[in-house]
Amino acid sequence: MAIKDTPEEWRVTATVTPFQGNKTSVRTDDVVMPDGSVVSRDYQVHPGSVAVLALDEEDRVLVLRQYRHPVRQKLWEIPAGLLDVPGENPLRAAQRELYEEAHVKAGEWHVLTDVYTTPGGCDEAVRIFLARGLSDAEGERFEVSEEEADMELARVPLSELARGVLAGELHNNCLVVGVLSVLAARAGDGLDALRPAEAPWPARPFPA
């Protein structure tokens, strides 16, 4: 038996959208179960996201610290953002986020991993990229606002982030997955064997 996620869609007999926000919404589906019963499932409909684990020549990761109101904490994170431009290429979105949040560009990109953040209650899919060959971006810095206006930037050794993840000190999903994925890739076939930056992404298909 292959250990691999596979597409499947159970029959939906009714759908309503009780909440519609600026970027996301909440949907309620009536879903037919294998025994023939019908149950309601509420979930957040999300456009998808990209995140960037930017690794410099000193094996440091570019991280930022940002207030997250739902959990009432300031979290250390990697640059990330919504796929809120219809049809946008995920790589272009990731490059934009790295520029806007850190004023950095990268010369080498790979797909690090693809995840569903909370598949029991949200359809958000995130593609996490590995970016290397970092340098300062040209031009003026992007003007930030709201929570991002209070953002702190740092470059932290990968080993220190891994220690913080395993110690329960760092909790951001993309940072945790990204850091552990880099370590797993190194222990396997190496970072250069990762998927190319334009690899297909069935969860959020994009034009070639």
PDB file of C-alpha atoms in Angstrom:
ATOM      1  CA  MET A   1       0.000   0.000   0.000  1.00  0.00           C
ATOM      2  CA  ALA A   2       1.447   3.359  -1.047  1.00  0.00           C
ATOM      3  CA  ILE A   3       1.508   5.920   1.777  1.00  0.00           C
ATOM      4  CA  LYS A   4       0.289   8.842  -0.278  1.00  0.00           C
ATOM      5  CA  ASP A   5      -2.620  11.274   0.024  1.00  0.00           C
ATOM      6  CA  THR A   6      -5.186  10.785  -2.739  1.00  0.00           C
ATOM      7  CA  PRO A   7      -8.046  12.908  -4.115  1.00  0.00           C
ATOM      8  CA  GLU A   8     -11.551  11.932  -3.021  1.00  0.00           C
ATOM      9  CA  GLU A   9     -14.819  13.833  -2.771  1.00  0.00           C
ATOM     10  CA  TRP A  10     -17.851  12.611  -0.866  1.00  0.00           C
ATOM     11  CA  ARG A  11     -21.274  13.698  -2.106  1.00  0.00           C
ATOM     12  CA  VAL A  12     -22.573  17.049  -0.862  1.00  0.00           C
ATOM     13  CA  THR A  13     -26.355  17.455  -0.758  1.00  0.00           C
ATOM     14  CA  ALA A  14     -26.503  21.128   0.290  1.00  0.00           C
ATOM     15  CA  THR A  15     -24.153  24.069   0.827  1.00  0.00           C
ATOM     16  CA  VAL A  16     -24.600  27.445   2.522  1.00  0.00           C
ATOM     17  CA  THR A  17     -22.152  30.272   3.286  1.00  0.00           C
ATOM     18  CA  PRO A  18     -23.171  31.827   6.620  1.00  0.00           C
ATOM     19  CA  PHE A  19     -20.175  34.204   6.698  1.00  0.00           C
ATOM     20  CA  GLN A  20     -18.294  36.019   3.921  1.00  0.00           C
ATOM     21  CA  GLY A  21     -15.185  37.992   4.879  1.00  0.00           C
ATOM     22  CA  ASN A  22     -12.715  40.090   2.888  1.00  0.00           C
ATOM     23  CA  LYS A  23     -10.354  37.192   2.158  1.00  0.00           C
ATOM     24  CA  THR A  24     -12.013  34.070   3.550  1.00  0.00           C
ATOM     25  CA  SER A  25     -15.487  32.711   4.213  1.00  0.00           C
ATOM     26  CA  VAL A  26     -17.185  30.010   6.253  1.00  0.00           C
ATOM     27  CA  ARG A  27     -19.084  27.270   4.437  1.00  0.00           C
ATOM     28  CA  THR A  28     -21.447  24.596   5.731  1.00  0.00           C
ATOM     29  CA  ASP A  29     -21.783  21.429   3.641  1.00  0.00           C
ATOM     30  CA  ASP A  30     -24.190  18.554   4.200  1.00  0.00           C
ATOM     31  CA  VAL A  31     -22.010  15.522   3.443  1.00  0.00           C
ATOM     32  CA  VAL A  32     -23.122  11.946   2.816  1.00  0.00           C
ATOM     33  CA  MET A  33     -21.160   9.531   5.045  1.00  0.00           C
ATOM     34  CA  PRO A  34     -20.170   5.959   4.014  1.00  0.00           C
ATOM     35  CA  ASP A  35     -23.104   4.537   5.991  1.00  0.00           C
ATOM     36  CA  GLY A  36     -25.569   6.764   4.103  1.00  0.00           C
ATOM     37  CA  SER A  37     -26.138   9.251   6.909  1.00  0.00           C
ATOM     38  CA  VAL A  38     -25.819  12.989   6.226  1.00  0.00           C
ATOM     39  CA  VAL A  39     -23.863  15.287   8.551  1.00  0.00           C
ATOM     40  CA  SER A  40     -23.031  19.008   8.483  1.00  0.00           C
ATOM     41  CA  ARG A  41     -19.427  20.104   8.226  1.00  0.00           C
ATOM     42  CA  ASP A  42     -18.394  23.741   8.826  1.00  0.00           C
ATOM     43  CA  TYR A  43     -15.066  24.941   7.453  1.00  0.00           C
ATOM     44  CA  GLN A  44     -13.185  28.052   6.428  1.00  0.00           C
ATOM     45  CA  VAL A  45     -12.710  28.585   2.695  1.00  0.00           C
ATOM     46  CA  HIS A  46      -9.235  30.010   2.124  1.00  0.00           C
ATOM     47  CA  PRO A  47      -7.428  31.220  -1.035  1.00  0.00           C
ATOM     48  CA  GLY A  48      -4.189  29.467  -0.079  1.00  0.00           C
ATOM     49  CA  SER A  49      -0.801  30.806   0.987  1.00  0.00           C
ATOM     50  CA  VAL A  50       2.899  30.711   0.282  1.00  0.00           C
ATOM     51  CA  ALA A  51       5.795  30.847   2.728  1.00  0.00           C
ATOM     52  CA  VAL A  52       9.551  31.202   2.317  1.00  0.00           C
ATOM     53  CA  LEU A  53      12.314  29.604   4.341  1.00  0.00           C
ATOM     54  CA  ALA A  54      15.163  31.893   3.323  1.00  0.00           C
ATOM     55  CA  LEU A  55      18.525  30.350   4.231  1.00  0.00           C
ATOM     56  CA  ASP A  56      21.706  32.419   4.010  1.00  0.00           C
ATOM     57  CA  GLU A  57      25.334  31.363   3.509  1.00  0.00           C
ATOM     58  CA  GLU A  58      25.898  31.258   7.284  1.00  0.00           C
ATOM     59  CA  ASP A  59      23.066  28.715   7.727  1.00  0.00           C
ATOM     60  CA  ARG A  60      20.801  31.335   9.248  1.00  0.00           C
ATOM     61  CA  VAL A  61      17.079  31.602   8.526  1.00  0.00           C
ATOM     62  CA  LEU A  62      15.387  34.932   7.919  1.00  0.00           C
ATOM     63  CA  VAL A  63      12.562  35.184  10.453  1.00  0.00           C
ATOM     64  CA  LEU A  64      10.158  37.853  11.573  1.00  0.00           C
ATOM     65  CA  ARG A  65       8.217  38.409  14.789  1.00  0.00           C
ATOM     66  CA  GLN A  66       4.608  39.451  14.404  1.00  0.00           C
ATOM     67  CA  TYR A  67       1.541  39.826  16.625  1.00  0.00           C
ATOM     68  CA  ARG A  68      -1.188  37.263  15.908  1.00  0.00           C
ATOM     69  CA  HIS A  69      -4.438  38.318  17.502  1.00  0.00           C
ATOM     70  CA  PRO A  70      -6.338  34.973  17.452  1.00  0.00           C
ATOM     71  CA  VAL A  71      -3.682  33.341  19.669  1.00  0.00           C
ATOM     72  CA  ARG A  72      -2.745  36.534  21.581  1.00  0.00           C
ATOM     73  CA  GLN A  73       0.975  36.044  20.993  1.00  0.00           C
ATOM     74  CA  LYS A  74       3.882  37.483  19.085  1.00  0.00           C
ATOM     75  CA  LEU A  75       5.150  34.613  16.975  1.00  0.00           C
ATOM     76  CA  TRP A  76       8.448  34.093  15.206  1.00  0.00           C
ATOM     77  CA  GLU A  77       7.578  33.201  11.612  1.00  0.00           C
ATOM     78  CA  ILE A  78       9.064  32.914   8.144  1.00  0.00           C
ATOM     79  CA  PRO A  79       7.865  35.345   5.427  1.00  0.00           C
ATOM     80  CA  ALA A  80       4.447  34.311   4.145  1.00  0.00           C
ATOM     81  CA  GLY A  81       1.309  35.668   2.535  1.00  0.00           C
ATOM     82  CA  LEU A  82      -2.004  34.913   0.895  1.00  0.00           C
ATOM     83  CA  LEU A  83      -2.533  33.834  -2.695  1.00  0.00           C
ATOM     84  CA  ASP A  84      -5.092  36.608  -3.001  1.00  0.00           C
ATOM     85  CA  VAL A  85      -4.356  37.552  -6.620  1.00  0.00           C
ATOM     86  CA  PRO A  86      -6.440  35.214  -8.843  1.00  0.00           C
ATOM     87  CA  GLY A  87      -4.236  32.988 -11.001  1.00  0.00           C
ATOM     88  CA  GLU A  88      -0.981  34.242  -9.490  1.00  0.00           C
ATOM     89  CA  ASN A  89       1.992  31.914  -9.831  1.00  0.00           C
ATOM     90  CA  PRO A  90       2.965  30.704  -6.312  1.00  0.00           C
ATOM     91  CA  LEU A  91       6.671  31.360  -6.936  1.00  0.00           C
ATOM     92  CA  ARG A  92       5.948  34.947  -7.957  1.00  0.00           C
ATOM     93  CA  ALA A  93       3.837  35.355  -4.819  1.00  0.00           C
ATOM     94  CA  ALA A  94       6.633  33.971  -2.641  1.00  0.00           C
ATOM     95  CA  GLN A  95       9.179  36.308  -4.233  1.00  0.00           C
ATOM     96  CA  ARG A  96       6.820  39.215  -3.604  1.00  0.00           C
ATOM     97  CA  GLU A  97       6.361  38.296   0.052  1.00  0.00           C
ATOM     98  CA  LEU A  98      10.124  37.967   0.610  1.00  0.00           C
ATOM     99  CA  TYR A  99      10.597  41.425  -0.892  1.00  0.00           C
ATOM    100  CA  GLU A 100       7.705  43.076   0.954  1.00  0.00           C
ATOM    101  CA  GLU A 101       8.394  41.614   4.382  1.00  0.00           C
ATOM    102  CA  ALA A 102      12.198  41.487   4.388  1.00  0.00           C
ATOM    103  CA  HIS A 103      13.396  43.579   1.394  1.00  0.00           C
ATOM    104  CA  VAL A 104      15.397  40.543   0.256  1.00  0.00           C
ATOM    105  CA  LYS A 105      15.667  38.651  -3.033  1.00  0.00           C
ATOM    106  CA  ALA A 106      16.973  35.130  -3.679  1.00  0.00           C
ATOM    107  CA  GLY A 107      18.851  33.644  -6.593  1.00  0.00           C
ATOM    108  CA  GLU A 108      17.892  30.003  -6.030  1.00  0.00           C
ATOM    109  CA  TRP A 109      14.430  28.588  -5.325  1.00  0.00           C
ATOM    110  CA  HIS A 110      13.039  25.100  -4.633  1.00  0.00           C
ATOM    111  CA  VAL A 111       9.756  23.751  -3.318  1.00  0.00           C
ATOM    112  CA  LEU A 112      10.425  22.630   0.237  1.00  0.00           C
ATOM    113  CA  THR A 113       7.029  21.120   1.063  1.00  0.00           C
ATOM    114  CA  ASP A 114       3.259  21.499   0.592  1.00  0.00           C
ATOM    115  CA  VAL A 115       0.878  21.304   3.553  1.00  0.00           C
ATOM    116  CA  TYR A 116      -2.757  21.709   4.547  1.00  0.00           C
ATOM    117  CA  THR A 117      -2.606  23.768   7.731  1.00  0.00           C
ATOM    118  CA  THR A 118      -5.803  22.575   9.449  1.00  0.00           C
ATOM    119  CA  PRO A 119      -7.644  20.162   7.132  1.00  0.00           C
ATOM    120  CA  GLY A 120     -10.278  19.335   9.726  1.00  0.00           C
ATOM    121  CA  GLY A 121     -11.663  22.861   9.644  1.00  0.00           C
ATOM    122  CA  CYS A 122     -10.095  24.845   6.806  1.00  0.00           C
ATOM    123  CA  ASP A 123      -9.124  24.164   3.181  1.00  0.00           C
ATOM    124  CA  GLU A 124      -5.995  26.358   3.348  1.00  0.00           C
ATOM    125  CA  ALA A 125      -3.086  24.917   1.370  1.00  0.00           C
ATOM    126  CA  VAL A 126       0.409  26.341   1.837  1.00  0.00           C
ATOM    127  CA  ARG A 127       3.425  25.892  -0.417  1.00  0.00           C
ATOM    128  CA  ILE A 128       6.668  26.445   1.486  1.00  0.00           C
ATOM    129  CA  PHE A 129       9.660  27.394  -0.647  1.00  0.00           C
ATOM    130  CA  LEU A 130      13.352  27.155   0.147  1.00  0.00           C
ATOM    131  CA  ALA A 131      15.177  30.306  -0.981  1.00  0.00           C
ATOM    132  CA  ARG A 132      18.977  30.547  -1.101  1.00  0.00           C
ATOM    133  CA  GLY A 133      21.486  32.943  -2.584  1.00  0.00           C
ATOM    134  CA  LEU A 134      20.065  35.868  -0.621  1.00  0.00           C
ATOM    135  CA  SER A 135      20.841  39.510  -1.274  1.00  0.00           C
ATOM    136  CA  ASP A 136      19.278  42.882  -0.553  1.00  0.00           C
ATOM    137  CA  ALA A 137      16.466  43.897  -2.896  1.00  0.00           C
ATOM    138  CA  GLU A 138      16.826  47.025  -4.979  1.00  0.00           C
ATOM    139  CA  GLY A 139      14.736  50.160  -4.567  1.00  0.00           C
ATOM    140  CA  GLU A 140      12.749  51.459  -1.632  1.00  0.00           C
ATOM    141  CA  ARG A 141      11.380  49.220   1.083  1.00  0.00           C
ATOM    142  CA  PHE A 142       7.729  48.205   0.862  1.00  0.00           C
ATOM    143  CA  GLU A 143       5.536  50.349   3.121  1.00  0.00           C
ATOM    144  CA  VAL A 144       3.991  48.118   5.796  1.00  0.00           C
ATOM    145  CA  SER A 145       0.903  48.758   7.932  1.00  0.00           C
ATOM    146  CA  GLU A 146      -1.288  47.300  10.695  1.00  0.00           C
ATOM    147  CA  GLU A 147       0.373  44.321  12.482  1.00  0.00           C
ATOM    148  CA  GLU A 148       3.281  44.393  10.039  1.00  0.00           C
ATOM    149  CA  ALA A 149       4.221  47.920  11.136  1.00  0.00           C
ATOM    150  CA  ASP A 150       5.397  46.418  14.452  1.00  0.00           C
ATOM    151  CA  MET A 151       7.265  43.536  12.830  1.00  0.00           C
ATOM    152  CA  GLU A 152      10.821  42.615  13.893  1.00  0.00           C
ATOM    153  CA  LEU A 153      13.324  40.942  11.559  1.00  0.00           C
ATOM    154  CA  ALA A 154      16.226  38.681  12.458  1.00  0.00           C
ATOM    155  CA  ARG A 155      18.510  36.002  11.046  1.00  0.00           C
ATOM    156  CA  VAL A 156      18.663  33.007  13.366  1.00  0.00           C
ATOM    157  CA  PRO A 157      20.824  29.868  12.993  1.00  0.00           C
ATOM    158  CA  LEU A 158      18.838  26.929  11.653  1.00  0.00           C
ATOM    159  CA  SER A 159      20.060  24.786  14.554  1.00  0.00           C
ATOM    160  CA  GLU A 160      18.726  27.289  17.093  1.00  0.00           C
ATOM    161  CA  LEU A 161      15.312  27.323  15.432  1.00  0.00           C
ATOM    162  CA  ALA A 162      15.223  23.509  15.443  1.00  0.00           C
ATOM    163  CA  ARG A 163      16.044  23.500  19.143  1.00  0.00           C
ATOM    164  CA  GLY A 164      13.237  26.024  19.794  1.00  0.00           C
ATOM    165  CA  VAL A 165      10.728  23.983  17.800  1.00  0.00           C
ATOM    166  CA  LEU A 166      11.459  20.782  19.735  1.00  0.00           C
ATOM    167  CA  ALA A 167      11.484  22.667  23.051  1.00  0.00           C
ATOM    168  CA  GLY A 168       7.964  23.982  22.423  1.00  0.00           C
ATOM    169  CA  GLU A 169       9.154  27.586  22.208  1.00  0.00           C
ATOM    170  CA  LEU A 170       8.261  28.205  18.542  1.00  0.00           C
ATOM    171  CA  HIS A 171       4.756  27.455  17.256  1.00  0.00           C
ATOM    172  CA  ASN A 172       4.150  28.984  13.825  1.00  0.00           C
ATOM    173  CA  ASN A 173       3.088  26.207  11.461  1.00  0.00           C
ATOM    174  CA  CYS A 174       5.165  27.275   8.458  1.00  0.00           C
ATOM    175  CA  LEU A 175       8.282  27.894  10.518  1.00  0.00           C
ATOM    176  CA  VAL A 176       8.022  24.511  12.267  1.00  0.00           C
ATOM    177  CA  VAL A 177       7.352  22.583   9.048  1.00  0.00           C
ATOM    178  CA  GLY A 178       9.970  24.527   7.099  1.00  0.00           C
ATOM    179  CA  VAL A 179      12.773  24.098   9.622  1.00  0.00           C
ATOM    180  CA  LEU A 180      12.173  20.375  10.128  1.00  0.00           C
ATOM    181  CA  SER A 181      11.788  19.826   6.369  1.00  0.00           C
ATOM    182  CA  VAL A 182      15.184  21.400   5.661  1.00  0.00           C
ATOM    183  CA  LEU A 183      16.799  19.126   8.225  1.00  0.00           C
ATOM    184  CA  ALA A 184      15.022  16.095   6.755  1.00  0.00           C
ATOM    185  CA  ALA A 185      16.097  17.037   3.222  1.00  0.00           C
ATOM    186  CA  ARG A 186      19.710  17.378   4.309  1.00  0.00           C
ATOM    187  CA  ALA A 187      19.577  13.994   6.000  1.00  0.00           C
ATOM    188  CA  GLY A 188      18.173  12.483   2.792  1.00  0.00           C
ATOM    189  CA  ASP A 189      19.140  13.335  -0.772  1.00  0.00           C
ATOM    190  CA  GLY A 190      20.182  16.917  -0.031  1.00  0.00           C
ATOM    191  CA  LEU A 191      18.682  20.345  -0.680  1.00  0.00           C
ATOM    192  CA  ASP A 192      19.526  20.321  -4.384  1.00  0.00           C
ATOM    193  CA  ALA A 193      17.300  17.250  -4.849  1.00  0.00           C
ATOM    194  CA  LEU A 194      14.176  19.150  -3.743  1.00  0.00           C
ATOM    195  CA  ARG A 195      11.412  19.729  -6.290  1.00  0.00           C
ATOM    196  CA  PRO A 196      11.888  22.639  -8.710  1.00  0.00           C
ATOM    197  CA  ALA A 197      10.240  25.933  -7.818  1.00  0.00           C
ATOM    198  CA  GLU A 198       7.642  25.549 -10.584  1.00  0.00           C
ATOM    199  CA  ALA A 199       6.621  22.002  -9.616  1.00  0.00           C
ATOM    200  CA  PRO A 200       2.875  21.264 -10.009  1.00  0.00           C
ATOM    201  CA  TRP A 201       0.682  21.958  -6.989  1.00  0.00           C
ATOM    202  CA  PRO A 202      -2.622  20.069  -7.290  1.00  0.00           C
ATOM    203  CA  ALA A 203      -4.089  21.780  -4.228  1.00  0.00           C
ATOM    204  CA  ARG A 204      -3.813  25.171  -5.934  1.00  0.00           C
ATOM    205  CA  PRO A 205      -3.248  24.641  -9.683  1.00  0.00           C
ATOM    206  CA  PHE A 206      -1.642  27.538 -11.535  1.00  0.00           C
ATOM    207  CA  PRO A 207      -1.036  28.335 -15.205  1.00  0.00           C
ATOM    208  CA  ALA A 208       2.248  27.158 -16.702  1.00  0.00           C
TER     209      ALA A 208
END
